[in-house]
Short mmCIF file of N, CA and C in Angstrom, two decimals:
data_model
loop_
_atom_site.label_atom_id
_atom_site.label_comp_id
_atom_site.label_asym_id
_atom_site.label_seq_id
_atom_site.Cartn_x
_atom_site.Cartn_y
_atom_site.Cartn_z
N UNK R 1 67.30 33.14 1.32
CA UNK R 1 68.02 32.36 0.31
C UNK R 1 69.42 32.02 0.85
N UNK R 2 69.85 30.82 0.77
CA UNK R 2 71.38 30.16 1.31
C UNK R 2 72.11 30.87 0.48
N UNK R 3 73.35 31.38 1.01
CA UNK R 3 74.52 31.35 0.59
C UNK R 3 75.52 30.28 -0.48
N UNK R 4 75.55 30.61 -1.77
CA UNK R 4 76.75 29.40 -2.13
C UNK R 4 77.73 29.29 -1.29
N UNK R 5 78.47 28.23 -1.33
CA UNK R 5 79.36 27.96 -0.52
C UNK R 5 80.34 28.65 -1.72
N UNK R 6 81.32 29.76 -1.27
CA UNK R 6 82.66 29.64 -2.23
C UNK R 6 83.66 28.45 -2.81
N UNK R 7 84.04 28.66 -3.14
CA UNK R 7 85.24 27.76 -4.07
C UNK R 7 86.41 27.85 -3.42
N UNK R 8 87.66 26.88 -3.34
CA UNK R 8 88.32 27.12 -2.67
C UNK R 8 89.49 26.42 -3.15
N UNK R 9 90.86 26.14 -3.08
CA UNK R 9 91.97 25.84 -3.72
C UNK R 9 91.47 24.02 -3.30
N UNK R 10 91.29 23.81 -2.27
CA UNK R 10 91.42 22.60 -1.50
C UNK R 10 90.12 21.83 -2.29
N UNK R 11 89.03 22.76 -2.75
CA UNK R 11 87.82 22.19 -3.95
C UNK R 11 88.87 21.93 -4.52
N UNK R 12 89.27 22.15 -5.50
CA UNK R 12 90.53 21.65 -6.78
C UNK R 12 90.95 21.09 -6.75
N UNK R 13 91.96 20.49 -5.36
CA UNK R 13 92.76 19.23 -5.11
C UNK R 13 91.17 18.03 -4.98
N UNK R 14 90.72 18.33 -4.14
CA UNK R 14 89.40 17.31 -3.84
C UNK R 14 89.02 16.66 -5.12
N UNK R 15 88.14 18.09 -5.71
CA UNK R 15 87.49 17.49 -6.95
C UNK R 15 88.51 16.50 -7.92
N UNK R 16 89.48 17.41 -8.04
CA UNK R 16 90.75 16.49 -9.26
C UNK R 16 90.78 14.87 -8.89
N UNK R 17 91.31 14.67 -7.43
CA UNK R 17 91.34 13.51 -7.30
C UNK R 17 90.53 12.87 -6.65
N UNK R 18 89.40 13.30 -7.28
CA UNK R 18 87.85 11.57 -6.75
C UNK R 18 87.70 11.49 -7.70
N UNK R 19 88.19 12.14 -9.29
CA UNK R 19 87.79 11.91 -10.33
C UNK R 19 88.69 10.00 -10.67
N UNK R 20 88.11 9.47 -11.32
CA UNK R 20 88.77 7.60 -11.92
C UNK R 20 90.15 8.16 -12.21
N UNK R 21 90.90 6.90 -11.86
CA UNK R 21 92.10 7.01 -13.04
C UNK R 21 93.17 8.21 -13.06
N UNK R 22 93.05 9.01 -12.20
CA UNK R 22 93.93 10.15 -11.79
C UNK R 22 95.06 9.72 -11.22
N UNK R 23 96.10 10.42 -11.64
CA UNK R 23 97.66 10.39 -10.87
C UNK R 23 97.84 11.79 -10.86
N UNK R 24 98.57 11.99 -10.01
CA UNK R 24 99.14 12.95 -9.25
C UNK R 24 100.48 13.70 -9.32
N UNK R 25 100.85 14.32 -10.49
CA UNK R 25 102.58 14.31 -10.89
C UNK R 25 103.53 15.72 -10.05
N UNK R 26 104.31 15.73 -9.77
CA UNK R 26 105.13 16.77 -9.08
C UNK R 26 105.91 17.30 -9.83
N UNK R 27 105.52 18.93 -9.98
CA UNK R 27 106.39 19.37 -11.22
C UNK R 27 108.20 19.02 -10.85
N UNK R 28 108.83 18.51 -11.49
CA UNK R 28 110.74 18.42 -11.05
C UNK R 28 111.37 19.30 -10.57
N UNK R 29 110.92 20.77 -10.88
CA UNK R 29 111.72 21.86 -10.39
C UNK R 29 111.37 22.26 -9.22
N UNK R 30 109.98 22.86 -9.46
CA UNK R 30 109.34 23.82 -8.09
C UNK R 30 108.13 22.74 -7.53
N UNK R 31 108.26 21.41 -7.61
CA UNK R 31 107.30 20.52 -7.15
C UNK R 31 105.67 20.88 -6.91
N UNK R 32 105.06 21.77 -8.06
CA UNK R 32 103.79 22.01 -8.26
C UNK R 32 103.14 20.78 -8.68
N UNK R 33 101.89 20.57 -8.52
CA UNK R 33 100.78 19.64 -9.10
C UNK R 33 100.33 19.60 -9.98
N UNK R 34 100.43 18.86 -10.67
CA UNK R 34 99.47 18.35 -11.41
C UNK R 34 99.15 17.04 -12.09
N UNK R 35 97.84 17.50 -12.32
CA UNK R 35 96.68 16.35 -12.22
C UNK R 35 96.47 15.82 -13.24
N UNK R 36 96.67 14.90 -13.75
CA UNK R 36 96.72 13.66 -14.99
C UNK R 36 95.41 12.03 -14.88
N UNK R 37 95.37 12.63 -16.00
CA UNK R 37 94.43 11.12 -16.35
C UNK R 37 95.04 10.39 -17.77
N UNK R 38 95.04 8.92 -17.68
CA UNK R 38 95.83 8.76 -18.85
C UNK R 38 96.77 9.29 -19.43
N UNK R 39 97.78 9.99 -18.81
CA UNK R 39 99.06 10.53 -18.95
C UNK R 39 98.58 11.67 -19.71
N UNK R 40 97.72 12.21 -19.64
CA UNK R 40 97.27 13.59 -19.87
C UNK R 40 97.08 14.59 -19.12
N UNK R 41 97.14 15.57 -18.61
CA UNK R 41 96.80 16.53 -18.05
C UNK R 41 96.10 17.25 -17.85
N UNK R 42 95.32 17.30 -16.76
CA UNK R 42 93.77 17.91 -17.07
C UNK R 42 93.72 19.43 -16.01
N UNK R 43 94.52 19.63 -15.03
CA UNK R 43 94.54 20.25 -14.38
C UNK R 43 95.95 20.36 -13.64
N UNK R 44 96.77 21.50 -13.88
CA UNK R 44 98.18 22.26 -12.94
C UNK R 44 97.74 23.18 -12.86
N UNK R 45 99.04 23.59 -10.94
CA UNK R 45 99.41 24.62 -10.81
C UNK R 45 100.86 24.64 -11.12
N UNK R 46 100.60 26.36 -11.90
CA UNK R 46 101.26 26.87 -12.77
C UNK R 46 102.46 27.61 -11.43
N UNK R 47 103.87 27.70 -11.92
CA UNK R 47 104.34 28.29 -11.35
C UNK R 47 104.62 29.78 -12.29
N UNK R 48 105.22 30.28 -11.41
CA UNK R 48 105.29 31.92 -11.89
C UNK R 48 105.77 31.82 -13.76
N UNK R 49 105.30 33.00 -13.90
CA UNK R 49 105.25 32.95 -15.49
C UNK R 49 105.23 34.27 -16.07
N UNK R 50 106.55 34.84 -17.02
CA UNK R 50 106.22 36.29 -17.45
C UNK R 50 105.02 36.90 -17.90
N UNK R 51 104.20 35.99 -18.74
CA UNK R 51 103.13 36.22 -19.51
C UNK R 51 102.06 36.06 -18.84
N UNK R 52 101.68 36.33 -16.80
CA UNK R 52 100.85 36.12 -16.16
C UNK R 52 101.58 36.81 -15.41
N UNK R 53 100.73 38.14 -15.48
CA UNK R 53 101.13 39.41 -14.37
C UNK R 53 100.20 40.49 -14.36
N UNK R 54 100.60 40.71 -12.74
CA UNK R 54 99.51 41.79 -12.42
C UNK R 54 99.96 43.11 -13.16
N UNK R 55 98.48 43.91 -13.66
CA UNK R 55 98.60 44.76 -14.73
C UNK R 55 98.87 45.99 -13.56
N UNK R 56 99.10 46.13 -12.48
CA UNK R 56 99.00 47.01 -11.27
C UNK R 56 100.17 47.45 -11.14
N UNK R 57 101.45 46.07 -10.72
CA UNK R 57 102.93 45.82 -10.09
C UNK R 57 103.25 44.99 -11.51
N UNK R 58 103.22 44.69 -12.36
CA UNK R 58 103.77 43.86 -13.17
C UNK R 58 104.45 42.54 -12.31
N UNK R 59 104.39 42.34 -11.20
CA UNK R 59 104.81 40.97 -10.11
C UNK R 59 103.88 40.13 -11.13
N UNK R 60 104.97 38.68 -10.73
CA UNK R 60 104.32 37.14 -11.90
C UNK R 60 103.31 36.98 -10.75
N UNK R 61 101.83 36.36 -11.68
CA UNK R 61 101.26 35.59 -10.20
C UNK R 61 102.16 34.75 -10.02
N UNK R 62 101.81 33.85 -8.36
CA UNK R 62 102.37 33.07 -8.01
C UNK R 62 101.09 32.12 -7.94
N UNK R 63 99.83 32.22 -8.50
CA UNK R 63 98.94 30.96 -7.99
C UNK R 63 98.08 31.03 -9.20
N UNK R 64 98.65 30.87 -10.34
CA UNK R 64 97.96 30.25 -11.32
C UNK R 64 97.94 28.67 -11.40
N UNK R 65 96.05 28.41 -11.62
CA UNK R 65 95.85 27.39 -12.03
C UNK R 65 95.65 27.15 -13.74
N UNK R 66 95.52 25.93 -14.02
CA UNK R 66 95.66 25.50 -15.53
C UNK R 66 94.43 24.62 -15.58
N UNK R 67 93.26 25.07 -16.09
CA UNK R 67 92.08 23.99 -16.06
C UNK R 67 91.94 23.63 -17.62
N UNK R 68 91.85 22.68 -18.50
CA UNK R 68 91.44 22.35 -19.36
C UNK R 68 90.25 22.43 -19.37
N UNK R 69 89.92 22.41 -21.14
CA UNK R 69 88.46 22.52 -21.42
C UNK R 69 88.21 21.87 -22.93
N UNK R 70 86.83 21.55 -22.72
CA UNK R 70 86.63 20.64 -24.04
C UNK R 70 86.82 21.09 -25.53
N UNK R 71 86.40 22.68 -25.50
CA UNK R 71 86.88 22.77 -26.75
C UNK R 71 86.82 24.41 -26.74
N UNK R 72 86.95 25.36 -27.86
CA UNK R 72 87.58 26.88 -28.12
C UNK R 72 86.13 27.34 -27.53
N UNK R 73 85.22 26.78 -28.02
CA UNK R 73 83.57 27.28 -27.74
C UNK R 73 84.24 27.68 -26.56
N UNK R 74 84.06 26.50 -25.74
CA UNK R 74 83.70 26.26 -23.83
C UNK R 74 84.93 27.67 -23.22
N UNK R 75 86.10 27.24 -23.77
CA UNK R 75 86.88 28.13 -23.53
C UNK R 75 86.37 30.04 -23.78
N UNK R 76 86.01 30.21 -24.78
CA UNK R 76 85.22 31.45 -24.85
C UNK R 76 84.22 31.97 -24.06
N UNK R 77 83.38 30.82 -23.63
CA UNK R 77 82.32 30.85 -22.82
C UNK R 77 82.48 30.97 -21.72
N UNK R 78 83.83 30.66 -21.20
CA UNK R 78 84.32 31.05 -19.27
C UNK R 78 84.98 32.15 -19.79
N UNK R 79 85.50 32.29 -20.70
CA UNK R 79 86.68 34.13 -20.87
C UNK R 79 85.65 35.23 -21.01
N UNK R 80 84.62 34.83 -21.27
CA UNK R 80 83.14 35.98 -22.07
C UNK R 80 83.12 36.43 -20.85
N UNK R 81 82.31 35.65 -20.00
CA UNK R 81 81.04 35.94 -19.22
C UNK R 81 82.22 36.72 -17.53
N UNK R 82 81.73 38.10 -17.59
CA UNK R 82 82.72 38.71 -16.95
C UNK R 82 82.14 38.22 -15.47
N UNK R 83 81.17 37.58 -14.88
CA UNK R 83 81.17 36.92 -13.54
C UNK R 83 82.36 36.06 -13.53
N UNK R 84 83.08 35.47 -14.42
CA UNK R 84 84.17 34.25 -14.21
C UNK R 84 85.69 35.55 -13.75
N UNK R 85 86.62 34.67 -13.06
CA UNK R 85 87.38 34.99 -12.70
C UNK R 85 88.72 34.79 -13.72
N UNK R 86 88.22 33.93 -14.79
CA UNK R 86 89.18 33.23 -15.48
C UNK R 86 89.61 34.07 -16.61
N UNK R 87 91.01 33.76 -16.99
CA UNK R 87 91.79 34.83 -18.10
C UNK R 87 92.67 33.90 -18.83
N UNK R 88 93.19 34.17 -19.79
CA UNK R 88 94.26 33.98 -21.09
C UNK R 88 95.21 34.30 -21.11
N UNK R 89 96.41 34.24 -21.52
CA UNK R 89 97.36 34.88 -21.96
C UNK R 89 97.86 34.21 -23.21
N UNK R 90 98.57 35.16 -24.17
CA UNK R 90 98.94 34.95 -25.57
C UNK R 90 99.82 33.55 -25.57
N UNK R 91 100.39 33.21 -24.94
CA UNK R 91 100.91 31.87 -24.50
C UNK R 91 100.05 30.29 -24.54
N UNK R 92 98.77 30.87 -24.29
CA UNK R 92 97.65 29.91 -24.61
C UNK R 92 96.50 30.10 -25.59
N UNK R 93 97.27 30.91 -26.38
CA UNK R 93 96.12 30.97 -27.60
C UNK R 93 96.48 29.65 -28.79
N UNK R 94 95.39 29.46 -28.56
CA UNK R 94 94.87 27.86 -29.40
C UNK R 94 94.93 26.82 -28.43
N UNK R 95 95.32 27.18 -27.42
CA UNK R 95 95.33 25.94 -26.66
C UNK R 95 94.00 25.80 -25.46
N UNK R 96 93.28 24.39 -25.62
CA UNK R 96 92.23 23.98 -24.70
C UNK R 96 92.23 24.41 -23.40
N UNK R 97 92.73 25.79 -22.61
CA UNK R 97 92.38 25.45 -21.41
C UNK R 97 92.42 27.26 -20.98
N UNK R 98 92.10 27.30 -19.58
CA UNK R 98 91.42 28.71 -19.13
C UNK R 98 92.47 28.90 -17.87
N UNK R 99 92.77 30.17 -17.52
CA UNK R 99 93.93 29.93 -16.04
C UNK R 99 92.65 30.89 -14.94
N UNK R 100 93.04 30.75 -13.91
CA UNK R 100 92.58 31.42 -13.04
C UNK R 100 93.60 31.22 -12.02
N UNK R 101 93.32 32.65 -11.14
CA UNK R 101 94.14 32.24 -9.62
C UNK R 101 94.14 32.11 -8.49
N UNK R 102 94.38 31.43 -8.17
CA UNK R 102 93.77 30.65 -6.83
C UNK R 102 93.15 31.41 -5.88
N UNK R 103 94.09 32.45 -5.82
CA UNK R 103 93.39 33.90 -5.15
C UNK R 103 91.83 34.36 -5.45
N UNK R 104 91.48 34.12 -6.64
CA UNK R 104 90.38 34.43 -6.92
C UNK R 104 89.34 33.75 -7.15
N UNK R 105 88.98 32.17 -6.59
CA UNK R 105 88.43 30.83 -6.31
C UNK R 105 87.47 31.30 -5.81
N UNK R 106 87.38 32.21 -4.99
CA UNK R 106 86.49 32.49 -3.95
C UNK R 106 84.84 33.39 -5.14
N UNK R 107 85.79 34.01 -6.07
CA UNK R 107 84.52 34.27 -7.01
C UNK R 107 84.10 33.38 -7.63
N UNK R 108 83.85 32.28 -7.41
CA UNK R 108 83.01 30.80 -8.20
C UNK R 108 82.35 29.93 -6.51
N UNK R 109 80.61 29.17 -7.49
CA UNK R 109 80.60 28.68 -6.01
C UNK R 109 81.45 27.19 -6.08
N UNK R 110 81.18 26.41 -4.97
CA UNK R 110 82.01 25.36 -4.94
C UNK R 110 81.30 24.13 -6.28
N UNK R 111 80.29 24.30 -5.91
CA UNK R 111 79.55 23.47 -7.59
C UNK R 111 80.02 23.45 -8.80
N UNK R 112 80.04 25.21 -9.22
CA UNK R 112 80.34 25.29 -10.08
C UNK R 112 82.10 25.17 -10.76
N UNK R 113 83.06 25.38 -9.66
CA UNK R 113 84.03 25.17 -10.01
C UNK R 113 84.12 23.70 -9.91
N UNK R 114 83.41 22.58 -9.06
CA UNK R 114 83.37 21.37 -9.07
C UNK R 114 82.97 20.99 -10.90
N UNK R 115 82.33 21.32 -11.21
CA UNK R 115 81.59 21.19 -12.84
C UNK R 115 82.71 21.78 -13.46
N UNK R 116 83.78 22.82 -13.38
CA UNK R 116 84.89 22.59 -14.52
C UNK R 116 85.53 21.82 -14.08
N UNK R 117 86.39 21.25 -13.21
CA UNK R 117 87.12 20.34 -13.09
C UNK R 117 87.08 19.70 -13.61
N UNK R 118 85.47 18.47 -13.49
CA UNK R 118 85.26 17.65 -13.76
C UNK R 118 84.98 17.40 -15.66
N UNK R 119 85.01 18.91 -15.77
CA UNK R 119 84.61 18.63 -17.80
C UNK R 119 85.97 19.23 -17.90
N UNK R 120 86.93 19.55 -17.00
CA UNK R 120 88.69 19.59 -17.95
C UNK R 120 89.11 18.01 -17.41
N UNK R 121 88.48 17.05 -16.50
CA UNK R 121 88.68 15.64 -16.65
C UNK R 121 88.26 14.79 -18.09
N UNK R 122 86.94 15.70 -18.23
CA UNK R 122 86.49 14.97 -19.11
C UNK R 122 87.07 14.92 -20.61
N UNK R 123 87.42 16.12 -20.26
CA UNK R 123 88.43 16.55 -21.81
C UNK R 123 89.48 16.09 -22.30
N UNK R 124 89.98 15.62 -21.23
CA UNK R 124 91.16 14.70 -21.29
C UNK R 124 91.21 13.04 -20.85
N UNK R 125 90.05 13.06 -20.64
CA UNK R 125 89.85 11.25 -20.49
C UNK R 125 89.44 10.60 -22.01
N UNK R 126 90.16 9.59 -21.58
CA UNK R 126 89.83 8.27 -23.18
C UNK R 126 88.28 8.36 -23.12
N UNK R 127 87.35 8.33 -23.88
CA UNK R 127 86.82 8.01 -24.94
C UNK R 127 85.71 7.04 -23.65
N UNK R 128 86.18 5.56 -23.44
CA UNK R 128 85.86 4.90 -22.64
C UNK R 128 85.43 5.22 -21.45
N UNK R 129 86.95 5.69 -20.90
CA UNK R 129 86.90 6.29 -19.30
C UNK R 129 85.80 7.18 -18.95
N UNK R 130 85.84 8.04 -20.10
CA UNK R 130 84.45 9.37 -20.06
C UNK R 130 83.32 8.82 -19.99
N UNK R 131 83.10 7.93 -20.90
CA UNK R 131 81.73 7.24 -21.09
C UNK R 131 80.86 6.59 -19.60
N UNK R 132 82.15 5.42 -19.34
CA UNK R 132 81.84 4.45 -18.35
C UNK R 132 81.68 5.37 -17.06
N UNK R 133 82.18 6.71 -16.57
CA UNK R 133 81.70 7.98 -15.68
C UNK R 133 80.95 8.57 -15.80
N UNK R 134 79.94 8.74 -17.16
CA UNK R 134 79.06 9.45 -17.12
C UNK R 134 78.21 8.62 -16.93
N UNK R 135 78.38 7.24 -17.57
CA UNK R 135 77.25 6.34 -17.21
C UNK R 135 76.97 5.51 -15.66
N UNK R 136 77.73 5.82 -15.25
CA UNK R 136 78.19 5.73 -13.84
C UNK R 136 77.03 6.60 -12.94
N UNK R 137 77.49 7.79 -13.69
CA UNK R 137 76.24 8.85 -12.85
C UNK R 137 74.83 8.98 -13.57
N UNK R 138 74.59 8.42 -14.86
CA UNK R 138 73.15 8.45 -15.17
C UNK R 138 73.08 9.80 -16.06
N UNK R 139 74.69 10.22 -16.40
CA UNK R 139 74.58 11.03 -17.45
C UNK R 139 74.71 10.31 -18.74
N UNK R 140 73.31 10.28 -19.94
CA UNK R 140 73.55 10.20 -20.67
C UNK R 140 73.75 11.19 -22.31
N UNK R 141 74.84 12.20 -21.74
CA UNK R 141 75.11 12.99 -22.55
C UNK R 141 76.15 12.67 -23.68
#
């Protein structure tokens, strides 16, 4: 049986931008990324943050990502399932999206982190944009 291929930071930049309609914004301070569709945001990296720390050293990560997600379900459904690498903090409660850190990419295969990207694109694309991409690929979901 093949090996998945791991996941990898450079999947994230890739996937983000082959998605339509993406721009590319530079945070002002610490010039982090992130990834916008329709002046929305579908995907940053997060710079250091009190409320994202190792429970070991209390040190901030330094490589949190910010993936959106379609809705509290989906969001529950990557925080549940303890194969995911992905976590919360009280800072994002109620809010659409899941963090993980980059460091830990390598526990997802490259598919599957390709498939959130692309549904925290979808989460944040118009209505249209979503449509005319899924129909693009012969998804008619």
């Amino acid at each position: 049986m093949p090996r998945t291929r791991r996941a990898t930071v450079e999947d994230v930049h890739r996937v983000a931008q082959s998605m339509p309609h993406v721009t590319v914004q530079r945070g002002r301070r610490y010039g982090n990324v992130v990834y916008q569709v329709g002046g929305k945001s579908f995907v940053f990296f997060r710079t250091p943050r009190p409320d994202a720390v190792d429970p070991a050293t209390s040190e901030r990560y330094d490589d949190v990502i910010v993936l959106w997600v379609g809705s509290e379900a989906d969001k529950q459904a990557l925080l549940q399932d303890p194969a995911n690498p992905f976590f919360t903090t009280a800072r994002f409660d109620g809010h659409p999206s899941v963090l993980v850190q980059a460091s830990r990419l390598g526990e997802l295969g490259r598919d599957e982190l390709a498939e959130i990207v692309r549904d925290a694109w979808l989460s944040q694309a118009s209505n249209r944009r979503a449509a005319a991409w899924l129909a693009e690929r012969g998804d008619t979901t």
